[in-house]
Amino acid sequence: VYLTGLSAGAGQSFVTGCAAPDIIAGFGVMNGPSIGLGQNAKEDQTPTEISTYCKQFAGSYTEHFSTQIANFSGGTTDWLFPIHGRDSALAMASIYGSSSLAGNQTIPSHGTEQVSLKDDKETVSLVTIDGLGHMWPIGTDAPPKSGLIDESTINYPAYLTAWLFENNRRVDQNPQLPPKISDVEITVNGDTAIVEGTITDEDGSIATALLSWKADCYACNKSSEYLTVDG
């Protein structure tokens, strides 16, 4: 489950991600406040204070932070992001046990990105968008919208979705494929059955094959019997 939002919605995404890390695999904060703030959300907080609040919300579920990820994005002319964005990102990097923010990669359409790493995968990203105010950016190719929508910078929904999918720590990105069975022939002669075929495994070799089949058994007055062969 992923969450994201703008402004107060971003704050609620942050709070929920901290309160239910067992359910929320990742969240995105766009121009949002930190957590544990007063109503005006303008006061400064240290990363240590933010991480303390977040872990308090999690209670006995803090172990699930080890596989959660988070993004913090906002504009240089916004009134919340310059105050809280970087400190919030540093707080979550600390909770996740990942590196400090590093790099300054350019994102198309006026953005730069810094990331925190753990086991060579990104766990936290911080995106700064030049010239963006307190708005939700949907990219320059989107149809015109009204309200708190920006159409002159990055496509944040597209960026966030791709980032969350690529760096998800709870889904096996390289699942093992099942063995492939082909050219199977079964020959029955009296009470003897001969089974011949080929089994291949793209992830490794075959050590043991367990074969099961169902056959009608009229002679023993049963509807069916099962036979498993190991070999």
Short mmCIF file of C-alpha atoms in Angstrom, two decimals:
data_model
loop_
_atom_site.label_atom_id
_atom_site.label_comp_id
_atom_site.label_asym_id
_atom_site.label_seq_id
_atom_site.Cartn_x
_atom_site.Cartn_y
_atom_site.Cartn_z
CA VAL A 1 0.00 0.00 0.00
CA TYR A 2 1.32 3.45 -0.97
CA LEU A 3 0.14 6.88 0.20
CA THR A 4 0.75 10.40 -1.04
CA GLY A 5 -0.82 13.82 -0.78
CA LEU A 6 -0.38 17.58 -0.98
CA SER A 7 -0.13 19.93 2.00
CA ALA A 8 -2.38 18.60 4.78
CA GLY A 9 -2.84 15.43 2.73
CA ALA A 10 0.93 15.07 2.63
CA GLY A 11 1.03 15.45 6.39
CA GLN A 12 -1.59 12.74 6.80
CA SER A 13 0.39 10.45 4.50
CA PHE A 14 3.45 11.04 6.68
CA VAL A 15 1.54 10.36 9.91
CA THR A 16 -0.09 7.21 8.52
CA GLY A 17 3.22 5.91 7.22
CA CYS A 18 4.66 6.28 10.71
CA ALA A 19 1.60 4.89 12.51
CA ALA A 20 1.17 1.83 10.28
CA PRO A 21 4.57 0.89 8.83
CA ASP A 22 3.43 -2.72 8.68
CA ILE A 23 0.77 -1.75 6.12
CA ILE A 24 2.30 1.25 4.32
CA ALA A 25 5.20 0.09 2.14
CA GLY A 26 6.02 3.62 1.00
CA PHE A 27 4.70 7.17 1.04
CA GLY A 28 5.21 10.49 -0.69
CA VAL A 29 5.02 13.96 0.85
CA MET A 30 4.48 16.86 -1.57
CA ASN A 31 4.84 20.33 -0.03
CA GLY A 32 3.81 18.90 3.31
CA PRO A 33 4.59 19.58 6.96
CA SER A 34 6.57 17.38 9.25
CA ILE A 35 4.89 15.55 12.13
CA GLY A 36 4.33 16.59 15.73
CA LEU A 37 3.74 20.25 14.83
CA GLY A 38 1.28 22.88 15.91
CA GLN A 39 -1.53 24.02 13.66
CA ASN A 40 0.46 26.66 11.76
CA ALA A 41 3.21 24.09 10.99
CA LYS A 42 5.86 26.78 10.68
CA GLU A 43 8.10 25.98 13.63
CA ASP A 44 11.45 24.32 13.04
CA GLN A 45 12.15 20.74 14.07
CA THR A 46 15.33 18.69 14.08
CA PRO A 47 15.56 15.31 12.34
CA THR A 48 15.93 13.73 15.79
CA GLU A 49 12.66 15.26 16.99
CA ILE A 50 10.85 14.13 13.85
CA SER A 51 12.16 10.57 14.10
CA THR A 52 11.15 10.42 17.76
CA TYR A 53 7.56 11.38 16.93
CA CYS A 54 7.45 8.89 14.05
CA LYS A 55 8.63 5.99 16.21
CA GLN A 56 6.16 6.96 18.92
CA PHE A 57 3.34 6.73 16.39
CA ALA A 58 4.59 3.29 15.29
CA GLY A 59 4.64 1.89 18.81
CA SER A 60 5.34 -1.84 18.67
CA TYR A 61 5.49 -1.85 14.85
CA THR A 62 8.88 -0.13 14.46
CA GLU A 63 10.48 -3.29 13.06
CA HIS A 64 8.56 -2.72 9.81
CA PHE A 65 10.49 0.48 9.11
CA SER A 66 13.30 -1.77 7.89
CA THR A 67 11.39 -2.35 4.64
CA GLN A 68 9.57 0.97 4.21
CA ILE A 69 10.60 3.81 1.85
CA ALA A 70 9.64 7.49 1.64
CA ASN A 71 9.85 10.46 -0.70
CA PHE A 72 9.77 14.15 0.25
CA SER A 73 9.23 16.65 -2.54
CA GLY A 74 8.38 20.32 -2.79
CA GLY A 75 9.02 23.66 -4.40
CA THR A 76 11.57 26.35 -3.67
CA THR A 77 8.82 28.99 -3.38
CA ASP A 78 6.55 26.86 -1.18
CA TRP A 79 6.11 27.92 2.45
CA LEU A 80 6.36 24.41 3.98
CA PHE A 81 8.91 22.43 2.00
CA PRO A 82 11.95 24.68 2.62
CA ILE A 83 11.30 24.41 6.37
CA HIS A 84 10.50 20.72 6.71
CA GLY A 85 11.46 18.78 3.58
CA ARG A 86 15.13 18.04 4.20
CA ASP A 87 14.81 17.46 7.94
CA SER A 88 11.92 15.04 7.38
CA ALA A 89 13.94 13.13 4.80
CA LEU A 90 16.94 12.93 7.14
CA ALA A 91 14.70 11.72 9.95
CA MET A 92 13.33 8.82 7.89
CA ALA A 93 16.81 7.91 6.62
CA SER A 94 17.85 7.63 10.26
CA ILE A 95 14.87 5.45 11.13
CA TYR A 96 15.48 3.20 8.11
CA GLY A 97 19.14 2.84 9.01
CA SER A 98 20.25 4.10 5.61
CA SER A 99 22.90 6.57 4.51
CA SER A 100 22.63 10.34 4.67
CA LEU A 101 21.29 12.19 1.64
CA ALA A 102 23.78 12.40 -1.20
CA GLY A 103 23.99 13.33 -4.85
CA ASN A 104 22.29 16.11 -6.71
CA GLN A 105 20.83 14.47 -9.78
CA THR A 106 18.91 16.64 -12.20
CA ILE A 107 15.32 15.62 -12.90
CA PRO A 108 13.80 16.87 -16.18
CA SER A 109 11.61 19.97 -15.84
CA HIS A 110 13.29 21.97 -13.11
CA GLY A 111 13.99 19.39 -10.43
CA THR A 112 16.94 17.96 -8.50
CA GLU A 113 17.02 14.76 -6.45
CA GLN A 114 19.07 13.52 -3.52
CA VAL A 115 18.77 9.98 -2.19
CA SER A 116 19.58 7.85 0.83
CA LEU A 117 20.75 4.28 0.28
CA LYS A 118 20.55 0.99 2.14
CA ASP A 119 21.91 -2.23 0.67
CA ASP A 120 22.52 -0.31 -2.58
CA LYS A 121 18.81 0.54 -2.93
CA GLU A 122 17.17 3.92 -2.47
CA THR A 123 15.12 4.19 0.72
CA VAL A 124 14.56 7.96 0.86
CA SER A 125 14.48 10.54 -1.92
CA LEU A 126 14.35 14.31 -1.60
CA VAL A 127 13.19 16.21 -4.68
CA THR A 128 13.51 19.99 -4.89
CA ILE A 129 11.49 21.64 -7.66
CA ASP A 130 12.64 25.05 -8.82
CA GLY A 131 9.96 27.74 -8.81
CA LEU A 132 7.13 25.53 -7.57
CA GLY A 133 4.81 27.05 -4.98
CA HIS A 134 2.28 25.36 -2.73
CA MET A 135 0.83 23.24 -5.51
CA TRP A 136 0.59 19.69 -6.86
CA PRO A 137 2.74 19.32 -10.03
CA ILE A 138 1.31 17.15 -12.81
CA GLY A 139 3.76 17.82 -15.65
CA THR A 140 3.70 19.99 -18.73
CA ASP A 141 1.86 17.46 -20.91
CA ALA A 142 -1.20 17.21 -18.68
CA PRO A 143 -4.55 18.79 -19.63
CA PRO A 144 -5.22 22.17 -17.98
CA LYS A 145 -6.62 21.92 -14.47
CA SER A 146 -7.82 24.40 -11.88
CA GLY A 147 -7.09 24.75 -8.20
CA LEU A 148 -3.77 23.92 -6.56
CA ILE A 149 -2.39 22.27 -9.70
CA ASP A 150 0.92 23.14 -11.36
CA GLU A 151 1.44 22.37 -15.06
CA SER A 152 4.87 23.90 -15.55
CA THR A 153 7.27 21.54 -13.74
CA ILE A 154 7.60 17.82 -13.07
CA ASN A 155 4.94 15.12 -13.25
CA TYR A 156 5.05 14.14 -9.59
CA PRO A 157 2.53 11.25 -9.76
CA ALA A 158 4.59 9.65 -12.54
CA TYR A 159 7.87 10.23 -10.72
CA LEU A 160 6.60 8.93 -7.39
CA THR A 161 4.92 5.84 -8.84
CA ALA A 162 8.06 4.82 -10.72
CA TRP A 163 10.26 5.48 -7.69
CA LEU A 164 8.07 3.51 -5.28
CA PHE A 165 7.77 0.55 -7.66
CA GLU A 166 11.48 0.44 -8.44
CA ASN A 167 12.65 0.65 -4.83
CA ASN A 168 9.93 -1.35 -3.04
CA ARG A 169 11.60 -3.48 -0.36
CA ARG A 170 8.68 -5.83 0.28
CA VAL A 171 8.15 -7.35 -3.16
CA ASP A 172 10.56 -9.87 -4.64
CA GLN A 173 11.79 -8.07 -7.75
CA ASN A 174 13.29 -11.31 -9.12
CA PRO A 175 10.85 -14.09 -8.26
CA GLN A 176 11.96 -17.65 -9.00
CA LEU A 177 10.24 -19.21 -11.97
CA PRO A 178 8.63 -22.63 -11.48
CA PRO A 179 10.25 -25.65 -13.11
CA LYS A 180 9.09 -26.38 -16.64
CA ILE A 181 7.74 -29.85 -17.39
CA SER A 182 7.51 -31.02 -20.99
CA ASP A 183 7.23 -34.12 -23.18
CA VAL A 184 5.55 -36.19 -20.46
CA GLU A 185 4.33 -39.65 -21.44
CA ILE A 186 2.70 -42.22 -19.15
CA THR A 187 2.58 -45.87 -20.25
CA VAL A 188 0.53 -48.36 -18.21
CA ASN A 189 1.10 -52.09 -18.45
CA GLY A 190 -0.93 -54.08 -15.94
CA ASP A 191 -0.05 -52.76 -12.49
CA THR A 192 3.06 -50.96 -13.74
CA ALA A 193 3.19 -47.35 -14.87
CA ILE A 194 6.18 -45.87 -16.68
CA VAL A 195 6.48 -42.08 -16.65
CA GLU A 196 8.93 -40.34 -18.98
CA GLY A 197 9.47 -36.63 -19.50
CA THR A 198 11.75 -33.62 -19.10
CA ILE A 199 11.97 -31.15 -16.22
CA THR A 200 14.09 -28.00 -16.49
CA ASP A 201 14.61 -25.12 -14.04
CA GLU A 202 15.89 -21.73 -15.19
CA ASP A 203 16.92 -20.88 -11.61
CA GLY A 204 19.02 -24.02 -11.05
CA SER A 205 19.20 -27.78 -11.39
CA ILE A 206 16.63 -30.42 -10.50
CA ALA A 207 17.51 -32.51 -7.42
CA THR A 208 14.23 -34.30 -6.76
CA ALA A 209 10.98 -34.62 -8.69
CA LEU A 210 7.70 -35.48 -7.00
CA LEU A 211 5.09 -36.79 -9.41
CA SER A 212 1.41 -37.17 -8.50
CA TRP A 213 -1.47 -38.33 -10.61
CA LYS A 214 -5.05 -39.47 -10.15
CA ALA A 215 -6.52 -42.63 -11.65
CA ASP A 216 -9.92 -44.34 -11.42
CA CYS A 217 -9.82 -47.47 -9.35
CA TYR A 218 -12.87 -49.58 -10.15
CA ALA A 219 -11.38 -52.83 -8.92
CA CYS A 220 -10.94 -51.58 -5.36
CA ASN A 221 -14.38 -49.90 -5.34
CA LYS A 222 -12.94 -46.44 -4.77
CA SER A 223 -13.51 -43.34 -6.80
CA SER A 224 -9.80 -42.52 -6.99
CA GLU A 225 -6.37 -43.19 -5.60
CA TYR A 226 -3.25 -41.07 -5.49
CA LEU A 227 0.28 -42.24 -6.07
CA THR A 228 3.42 -40.16 -5.46
CA VAL A 229 6.77 -41.19 -6.85
CA ASP A 230 10.04 -39.79 -5.49
CA GLY A 231 12.97 -40.15 -7.82
#
